[in-house]
XYZ file of C-alpha atoms in Angstrom:
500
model
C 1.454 151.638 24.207
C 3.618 154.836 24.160
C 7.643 153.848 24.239
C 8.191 155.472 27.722
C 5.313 153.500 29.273
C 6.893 150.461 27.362
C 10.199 150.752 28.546
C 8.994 151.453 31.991
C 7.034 148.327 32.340
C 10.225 145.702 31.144
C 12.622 147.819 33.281
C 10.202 146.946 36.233
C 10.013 143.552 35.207
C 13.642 142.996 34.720
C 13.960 144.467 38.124
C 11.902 142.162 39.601
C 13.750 139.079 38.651
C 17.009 140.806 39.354
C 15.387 141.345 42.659
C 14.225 137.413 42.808
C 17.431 136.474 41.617
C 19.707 138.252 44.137
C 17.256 137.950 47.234
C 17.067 133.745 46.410
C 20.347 132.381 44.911
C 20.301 128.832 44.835
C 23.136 128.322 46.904
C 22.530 131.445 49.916
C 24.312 131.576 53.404
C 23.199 133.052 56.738
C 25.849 135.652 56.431
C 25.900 137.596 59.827
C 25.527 141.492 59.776
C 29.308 141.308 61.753
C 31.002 139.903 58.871
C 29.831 142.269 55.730
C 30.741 145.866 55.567
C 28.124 149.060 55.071
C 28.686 151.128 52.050
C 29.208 154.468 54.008
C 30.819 154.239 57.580
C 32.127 156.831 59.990
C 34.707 156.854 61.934
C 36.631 159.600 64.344
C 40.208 158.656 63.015
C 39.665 159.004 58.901
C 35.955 160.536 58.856
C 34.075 158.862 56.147
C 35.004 155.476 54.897
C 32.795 154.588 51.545
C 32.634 151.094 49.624
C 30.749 149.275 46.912
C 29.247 146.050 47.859
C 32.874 146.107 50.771
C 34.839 147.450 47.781
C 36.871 150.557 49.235
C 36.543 153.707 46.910
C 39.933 155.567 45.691
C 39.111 157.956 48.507
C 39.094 155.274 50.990
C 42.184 153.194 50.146
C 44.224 156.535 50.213
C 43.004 157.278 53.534
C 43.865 153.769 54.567
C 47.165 153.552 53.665
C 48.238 156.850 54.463
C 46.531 155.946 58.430
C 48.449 152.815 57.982
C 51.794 154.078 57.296
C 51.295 156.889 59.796
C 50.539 154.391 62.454
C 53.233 152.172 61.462
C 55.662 154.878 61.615
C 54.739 156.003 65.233
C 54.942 152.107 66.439
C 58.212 151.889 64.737
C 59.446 154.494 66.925
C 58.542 152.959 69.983
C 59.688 150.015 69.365
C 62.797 150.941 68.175
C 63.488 152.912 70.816
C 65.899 150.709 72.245
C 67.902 150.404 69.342
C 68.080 153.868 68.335
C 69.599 154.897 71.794
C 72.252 152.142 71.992
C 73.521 152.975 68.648
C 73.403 157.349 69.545
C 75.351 155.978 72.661
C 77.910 154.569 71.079
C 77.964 157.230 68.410
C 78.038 159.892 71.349
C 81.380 158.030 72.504
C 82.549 158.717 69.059
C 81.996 162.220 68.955
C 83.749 162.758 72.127
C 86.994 160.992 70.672
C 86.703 157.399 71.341
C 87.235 154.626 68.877
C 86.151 151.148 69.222
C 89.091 149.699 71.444
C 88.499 152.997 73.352
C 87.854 153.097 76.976
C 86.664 156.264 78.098
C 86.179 157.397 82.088
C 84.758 160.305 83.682
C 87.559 160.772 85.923
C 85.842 163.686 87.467
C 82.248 162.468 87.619
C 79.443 163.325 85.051
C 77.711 166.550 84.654
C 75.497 168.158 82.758
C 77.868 169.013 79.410
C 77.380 165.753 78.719
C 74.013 164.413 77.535
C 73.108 160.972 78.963
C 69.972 159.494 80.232
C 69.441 160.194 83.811
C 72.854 159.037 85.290
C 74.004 159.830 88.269
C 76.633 162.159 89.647
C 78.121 159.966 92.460
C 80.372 157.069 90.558
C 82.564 157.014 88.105
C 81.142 156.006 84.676
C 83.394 154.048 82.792
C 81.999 153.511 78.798
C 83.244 151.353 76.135
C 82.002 150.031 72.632
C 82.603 145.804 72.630
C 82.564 145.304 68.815
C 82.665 141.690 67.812
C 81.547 142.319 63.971
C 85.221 141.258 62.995
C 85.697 138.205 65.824
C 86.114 137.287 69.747
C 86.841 140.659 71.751
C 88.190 140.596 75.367
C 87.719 142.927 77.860
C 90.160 142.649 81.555
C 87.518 143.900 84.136
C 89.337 146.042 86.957
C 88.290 144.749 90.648
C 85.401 146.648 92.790
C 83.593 147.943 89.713
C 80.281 146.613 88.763
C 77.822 147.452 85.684
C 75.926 145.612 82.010
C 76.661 144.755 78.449
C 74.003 145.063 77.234
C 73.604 144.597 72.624
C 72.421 146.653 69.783
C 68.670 146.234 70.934
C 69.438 147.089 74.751
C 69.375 143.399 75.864
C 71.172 142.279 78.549
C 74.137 140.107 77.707
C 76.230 140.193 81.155
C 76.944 141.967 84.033
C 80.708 142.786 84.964
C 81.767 143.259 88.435
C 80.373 142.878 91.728
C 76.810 141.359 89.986
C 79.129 139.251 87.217
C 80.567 136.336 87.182
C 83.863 138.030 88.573
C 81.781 139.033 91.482
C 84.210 141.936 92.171
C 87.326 140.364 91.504
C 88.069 141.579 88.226
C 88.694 139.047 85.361
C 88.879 138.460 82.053
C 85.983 138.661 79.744
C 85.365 137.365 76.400
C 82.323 137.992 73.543
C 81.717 135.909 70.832
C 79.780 136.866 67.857
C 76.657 135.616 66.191
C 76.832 132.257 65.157
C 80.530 131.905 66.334
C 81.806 128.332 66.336
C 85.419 128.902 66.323
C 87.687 127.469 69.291
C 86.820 129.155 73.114
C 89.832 129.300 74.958
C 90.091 128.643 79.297
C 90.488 131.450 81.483
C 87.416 133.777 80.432
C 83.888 134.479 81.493
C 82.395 133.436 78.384
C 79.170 135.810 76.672
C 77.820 134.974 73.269
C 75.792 138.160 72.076
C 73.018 138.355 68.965
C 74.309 141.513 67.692
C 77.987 142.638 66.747
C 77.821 146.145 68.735
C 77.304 145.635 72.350
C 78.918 148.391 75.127
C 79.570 148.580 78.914
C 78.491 150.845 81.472
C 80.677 150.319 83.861
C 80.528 151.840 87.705
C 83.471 152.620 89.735
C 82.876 153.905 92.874
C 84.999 156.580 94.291
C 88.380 155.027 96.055
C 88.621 156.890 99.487
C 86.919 159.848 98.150
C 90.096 160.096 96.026
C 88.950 160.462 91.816
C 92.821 160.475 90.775
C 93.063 157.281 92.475
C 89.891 155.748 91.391
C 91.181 156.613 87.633
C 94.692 155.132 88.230
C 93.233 151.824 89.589
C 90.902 151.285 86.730
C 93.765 152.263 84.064
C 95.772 150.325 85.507
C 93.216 147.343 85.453
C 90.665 147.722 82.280
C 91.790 146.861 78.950
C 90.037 145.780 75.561
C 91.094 144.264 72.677
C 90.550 141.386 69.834
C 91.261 137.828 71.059
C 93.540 137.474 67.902
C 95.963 140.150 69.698
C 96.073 138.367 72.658
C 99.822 137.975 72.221
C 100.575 141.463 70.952
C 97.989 144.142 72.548
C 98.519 147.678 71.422
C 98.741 150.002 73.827
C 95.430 150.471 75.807
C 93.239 154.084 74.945
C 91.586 155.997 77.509
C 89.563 159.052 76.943
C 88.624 161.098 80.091
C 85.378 162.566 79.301
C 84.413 164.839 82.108
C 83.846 168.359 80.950
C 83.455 166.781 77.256
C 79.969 168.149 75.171
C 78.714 165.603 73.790
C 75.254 163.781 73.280
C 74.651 159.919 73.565
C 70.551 160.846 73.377
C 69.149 159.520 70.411
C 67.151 161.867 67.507
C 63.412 162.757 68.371
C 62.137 163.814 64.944
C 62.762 162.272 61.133
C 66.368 161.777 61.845
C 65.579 159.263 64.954
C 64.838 156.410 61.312
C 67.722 157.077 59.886
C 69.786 155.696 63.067
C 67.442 153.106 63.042
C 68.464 152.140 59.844
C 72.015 152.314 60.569
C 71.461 149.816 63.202
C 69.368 147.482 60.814
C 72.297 147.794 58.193
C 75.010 147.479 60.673
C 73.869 144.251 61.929
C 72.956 140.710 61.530
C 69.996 140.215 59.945
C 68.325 137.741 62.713
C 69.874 140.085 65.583
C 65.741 141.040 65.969
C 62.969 139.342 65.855
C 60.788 138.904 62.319
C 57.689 140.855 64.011
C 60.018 143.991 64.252
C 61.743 143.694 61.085
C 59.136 143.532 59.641
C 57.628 146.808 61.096
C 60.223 148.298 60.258
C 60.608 147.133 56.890
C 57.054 147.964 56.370
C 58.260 152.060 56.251
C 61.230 151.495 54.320
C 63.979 150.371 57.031
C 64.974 147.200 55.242
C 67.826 145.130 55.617
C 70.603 145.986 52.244
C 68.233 148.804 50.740
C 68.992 152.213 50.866
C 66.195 154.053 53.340
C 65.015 156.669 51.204
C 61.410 157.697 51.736
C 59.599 159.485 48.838
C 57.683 162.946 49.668
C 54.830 161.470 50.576
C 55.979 158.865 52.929
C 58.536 161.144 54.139
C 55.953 163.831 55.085
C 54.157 161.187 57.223
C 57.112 160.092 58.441
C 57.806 163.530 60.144
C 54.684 163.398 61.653
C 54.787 159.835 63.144
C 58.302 160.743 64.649
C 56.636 163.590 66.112
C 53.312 161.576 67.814
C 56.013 158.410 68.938
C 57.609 161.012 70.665
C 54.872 162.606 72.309
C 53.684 159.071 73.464
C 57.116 157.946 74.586
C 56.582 161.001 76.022
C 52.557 160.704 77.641
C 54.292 157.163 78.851
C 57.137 158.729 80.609
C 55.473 161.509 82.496
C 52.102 160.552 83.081
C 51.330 156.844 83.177
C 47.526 156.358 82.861
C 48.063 152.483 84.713
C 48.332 152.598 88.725
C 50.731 149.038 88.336
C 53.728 151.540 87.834
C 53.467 153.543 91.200
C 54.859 152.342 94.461
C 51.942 153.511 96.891
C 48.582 154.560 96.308
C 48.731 157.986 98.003
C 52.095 158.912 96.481
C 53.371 160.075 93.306
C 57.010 158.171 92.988
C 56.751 155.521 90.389
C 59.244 153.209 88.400
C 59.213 151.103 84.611
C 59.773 148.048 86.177
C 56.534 147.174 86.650
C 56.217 143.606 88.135
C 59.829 143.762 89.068
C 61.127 142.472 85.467
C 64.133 144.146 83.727
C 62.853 141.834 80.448
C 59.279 143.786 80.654
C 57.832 140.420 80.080
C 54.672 139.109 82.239
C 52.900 135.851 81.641
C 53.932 136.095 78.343
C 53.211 139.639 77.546
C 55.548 142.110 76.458
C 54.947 145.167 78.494
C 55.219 147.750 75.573
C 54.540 150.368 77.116
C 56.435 150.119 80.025
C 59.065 148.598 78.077
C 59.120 152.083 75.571
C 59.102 154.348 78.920
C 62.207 152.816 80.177
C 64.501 153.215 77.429
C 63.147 156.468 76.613
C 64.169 157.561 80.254
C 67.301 155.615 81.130
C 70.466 154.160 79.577
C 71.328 150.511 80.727
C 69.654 147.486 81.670
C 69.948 144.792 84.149
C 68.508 141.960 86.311
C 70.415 143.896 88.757
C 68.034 147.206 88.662
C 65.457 144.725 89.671
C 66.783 142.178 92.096
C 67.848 143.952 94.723
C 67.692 142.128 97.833
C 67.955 143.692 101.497
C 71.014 145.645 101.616
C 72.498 145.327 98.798
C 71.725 146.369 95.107
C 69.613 149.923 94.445
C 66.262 151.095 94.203
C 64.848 153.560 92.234
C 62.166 156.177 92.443
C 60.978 158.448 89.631
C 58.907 161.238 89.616
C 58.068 163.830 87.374
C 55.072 165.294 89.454
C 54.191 167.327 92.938
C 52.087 166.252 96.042
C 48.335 167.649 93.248
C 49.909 165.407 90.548
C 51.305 168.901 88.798
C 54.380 168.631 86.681
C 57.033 170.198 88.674
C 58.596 173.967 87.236
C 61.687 175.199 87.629
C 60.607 178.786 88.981
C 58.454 177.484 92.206
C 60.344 176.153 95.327
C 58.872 172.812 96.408
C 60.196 170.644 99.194
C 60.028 167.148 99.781
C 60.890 164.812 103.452
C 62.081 161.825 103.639
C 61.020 159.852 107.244
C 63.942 158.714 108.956
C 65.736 156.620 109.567
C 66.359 156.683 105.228
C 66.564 152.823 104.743
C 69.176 152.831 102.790
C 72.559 151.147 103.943
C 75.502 152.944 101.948
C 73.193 156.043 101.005
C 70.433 157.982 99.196
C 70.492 160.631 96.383
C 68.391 163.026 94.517
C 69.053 163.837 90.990
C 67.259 165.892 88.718
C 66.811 165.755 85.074
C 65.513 168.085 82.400
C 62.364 167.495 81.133
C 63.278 167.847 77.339
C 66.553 165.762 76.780
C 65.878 163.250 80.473
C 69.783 164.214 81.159
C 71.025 166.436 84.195
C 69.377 168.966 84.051
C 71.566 173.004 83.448
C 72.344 174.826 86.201
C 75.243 175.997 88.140
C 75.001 173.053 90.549
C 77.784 170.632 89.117
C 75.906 167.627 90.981
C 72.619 168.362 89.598
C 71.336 166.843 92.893
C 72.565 166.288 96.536
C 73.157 163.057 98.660
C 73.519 161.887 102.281
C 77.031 161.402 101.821
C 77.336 165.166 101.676
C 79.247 167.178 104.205
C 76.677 169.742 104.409
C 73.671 167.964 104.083
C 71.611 168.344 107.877
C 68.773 166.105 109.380
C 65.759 167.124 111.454
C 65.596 166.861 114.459
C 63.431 163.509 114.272
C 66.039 162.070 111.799
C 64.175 162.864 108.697
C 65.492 164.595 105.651
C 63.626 167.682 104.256
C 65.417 168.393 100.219
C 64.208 171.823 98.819
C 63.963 172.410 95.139
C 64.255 176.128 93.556
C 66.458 178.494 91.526
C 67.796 179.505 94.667
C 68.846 177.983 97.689
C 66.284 179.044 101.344
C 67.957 181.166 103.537
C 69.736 178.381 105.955
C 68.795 175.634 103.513
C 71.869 175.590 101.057
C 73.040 172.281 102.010
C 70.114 170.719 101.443
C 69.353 172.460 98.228
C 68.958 171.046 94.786
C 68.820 173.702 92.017
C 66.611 174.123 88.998
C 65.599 176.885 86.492
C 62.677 179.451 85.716
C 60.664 178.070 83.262
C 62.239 174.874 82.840
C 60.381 171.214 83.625
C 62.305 168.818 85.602
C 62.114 165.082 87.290
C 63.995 163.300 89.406
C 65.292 159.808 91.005
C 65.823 159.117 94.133
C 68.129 156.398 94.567
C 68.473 154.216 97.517
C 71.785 152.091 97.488
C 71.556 148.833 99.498
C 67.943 149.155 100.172
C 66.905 148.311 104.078
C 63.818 146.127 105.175
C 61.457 149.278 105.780
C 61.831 150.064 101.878
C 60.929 146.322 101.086
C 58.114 145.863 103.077
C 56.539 149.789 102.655
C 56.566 150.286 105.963
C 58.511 153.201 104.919
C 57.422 155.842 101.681
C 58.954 159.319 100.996
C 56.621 162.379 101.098
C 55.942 163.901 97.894
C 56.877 167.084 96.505
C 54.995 169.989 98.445
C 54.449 173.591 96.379
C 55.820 175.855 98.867
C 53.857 179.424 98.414
């Protein structure tokens, strides 16, 4: 027999008892096809994915991991969303010269120097950092304001004012830190808060359509201070920021991690829960390490900043769910889907909706969602025209409002710019009109007809908002103490209408 004929034959043999062997092993399960993985599968995401008997190749488990990081990167950004903009907030007060015992007012309202999330232009905003890292903190709340604490992570703590405990009073406030089990003393509204930084937006509306006065009657009210200077109170620091440049709106590239991490050093380490630690931990924000991403992770990093903001983004300006619009034929819409400032329903944490609204606005209470006939606000966003267009700077639209408007102290438009969701630049200081304008005129049927353009129709300047040539823009219209029509839907605002 000639050697290759030989060595043919007992390679055939031995392959058939391999063959008997593996196809009959004494001790064989009915293992389903769903529970093994192929040796070669494709996918759209990472292209081909190869194994050996479900061992991943080299190839594979780089692909993985790098997909894996990448994806953990963009849901770290959307989930930390929250945190990110409470701490550029607070950081944004800094810049503009407050410290943490500072209270600082817009004694002539808000425009668009400084960069906030969709506020409005018809109160006085009234900010201040309640720090409670080093003990009890106090804050005196003036009467006839109203407004949240809210923590680190954008969770409601209290409201202050006409929706607080003080119900419009004024009073005395005091926060206790994590874990505190010192001695509470009588005389205070009492909030315990998870995380040491917490601030206050705090409304004043306008006294008699006098600012000076509305500032002199919340100095003269507001203070903040530790509960261990109760007895000896330094004197009180207010910082008037209207006209100030400065930015409260939190990073939208690489640099939006490393306030993450601030927040995640600054604070206690149970201030959030384990699920989003450790998400966050998973790309390097860890609790007492140093967040420094090597070139690799650092270049995916970039890139994950970039797609979370793009989807904060896609879930901003163009939800893909009908639950968030108010009617079926129109294009106004609102976060607060199910009417929950918490973005929880049965159980489920509304992510998305959740991401969209801290992306979009600063400030959160049960208040934005319990309105009740006449009293509270409501709020309608829109980013879109009448075709479900995003709406341009250079075209003129208009949009009507059926009257009567049910709204019982008054409506407002605001717009906002499409790339930092503050007020948007023009030479309009309000950045919007509302019926509590001189010069604002009704139709003749009692509706309201708002135009939108760089420049104001001939005849049409006091009901003109202004925007800017090749600029995107939304808006809100608010409706403050919200009437029965707006309740039922008996009553919906037109959309806006391209006008050729």
């Amino acid at each position: 027999m000639k050697p290759t004929l030989k060595v043919l034959i007992i390679t055939m043999v031995f392959s058939c008892f391999a063959t008997i062997s593996l196809a009959s092993p004494k001790y064989s399960a009915n293992v389903p096809e769903n529970v093994t993985t192929p040796d070669v599968v494709q996918t759209n995401q990472l292209g081909e994915l190869r194994f050996f008997d479900g061992m991943p190749s080299d190839e594979t488990v780089s692909k993985v991991y790098d997909h894996l990081d990448f994806s953990r990167g963009v849901e770290t950004f959307l989930t930390g969303i929250p945190a990110a903009s409470l701490y550029a907030f607070v950081e944004g007060m800094k810049e503009a010269g407050m410290d943490t015992f500072s209270m600082g007012i817009h004694e002539d309202l808000l425009d668009a120097r400084s960069l906030w999330l969709t506020p409005n232009t018809t109160v006085v905003y009234c900010i201040a950092e309640i720090n409670v890292k080093n003990g009890p903190t106090v804050m005196e709340v003036p009467p006839g304001v109203l407004g949240p604490v809210d923590d680190a992570f954008f969770k409601w703590v209290t409201d202050i004012g006409f929706t607080g405990p003080d119900k419009g009073k004024g009073g005395k406030y005091l926060f206790l830190p994590p874990g505190y089990e010192g001695e509470i003393p009588d005389g205070y509204h009492v909030a315990k808060t998870k995380t040491y930084r917490n601030y206050t937006l705090m409304r004043a509306f306008v006294i008699e359509g006098d600012l000076k006065k509305t500032a002199a009657h919340i100095k003269k009210y507001w203070r903040l201070y530790p509960l261990s200077e109760v007895n000896s109170q330094k004197p009180p620091h207010f910082v008037n920021l209207s006209g100030i440049k400065y930015n409260t709106v939190h990073a939208n590239n690489f640099d939006f991690y490393k306030e993450l991490d601030a927040v995640v050093q600054y604070e206690p380490e149970d201030a959030f829960n384990n699920e989003l630690v450790g998400l966050w931990a998973s790309i390097g924000i860890k609790k007492g390490e140093t967040f420094a991403p090597d070139k690799r992770m650092k270049a995916i990093l970039i890139e994950s900043a970039a797609v979370g903001n793009a989807t904060a983004r896609a879930l901003s300006f163009r939800p893909r769910a009908k639950a968030p619009y108010f009617f079926e034929d129109r294009q106004w819409y609102t976060a607060f889907v199910g009417g929950t400032y918490t973005f929880i329903n049965n159980g489920e944490m509304m992510r998305d909706y959740r991401a969209f609204m801290h992306y979009m606005a600063t400030g959160i209470t049960p208040a934005m969602t319990k309105s009740a006939v006449g009293k509270g606000s409501a709020y309608l966003f829109t980013a879109h025209d009448s075709e479900g267009k995003y709406l341009r700077g250079e075209n003129t639209y208009k949009v009507t409002m059926p009257g009567p408007v049910p709204a019982k102290n008054f409506w407002s438009f605001v717009v906002y710019s499409g790339q930092h969701r503050s007020l948007l630049e023009t030479d309009q200081r309000s950045a919007g009109v509302d019926s509590k304008s001189p010069d604002i005129k009704a139709n003749p049927d009692g509706s309201y007809t708002v135009w939108f353009s760089p420049d104001a129709p001939k005849g049409k300047d006091g009901n003109w908002v202004q925007t800017v040539p090749g600029k995107s823009w939304n808006t809100l219209l608010r409706l403050y103490g919200p009437l029965e029509s707006w309740f039922d839907k008996t009553w919906k605002p037109g959309d806006f209408e391209l006008v050729e």
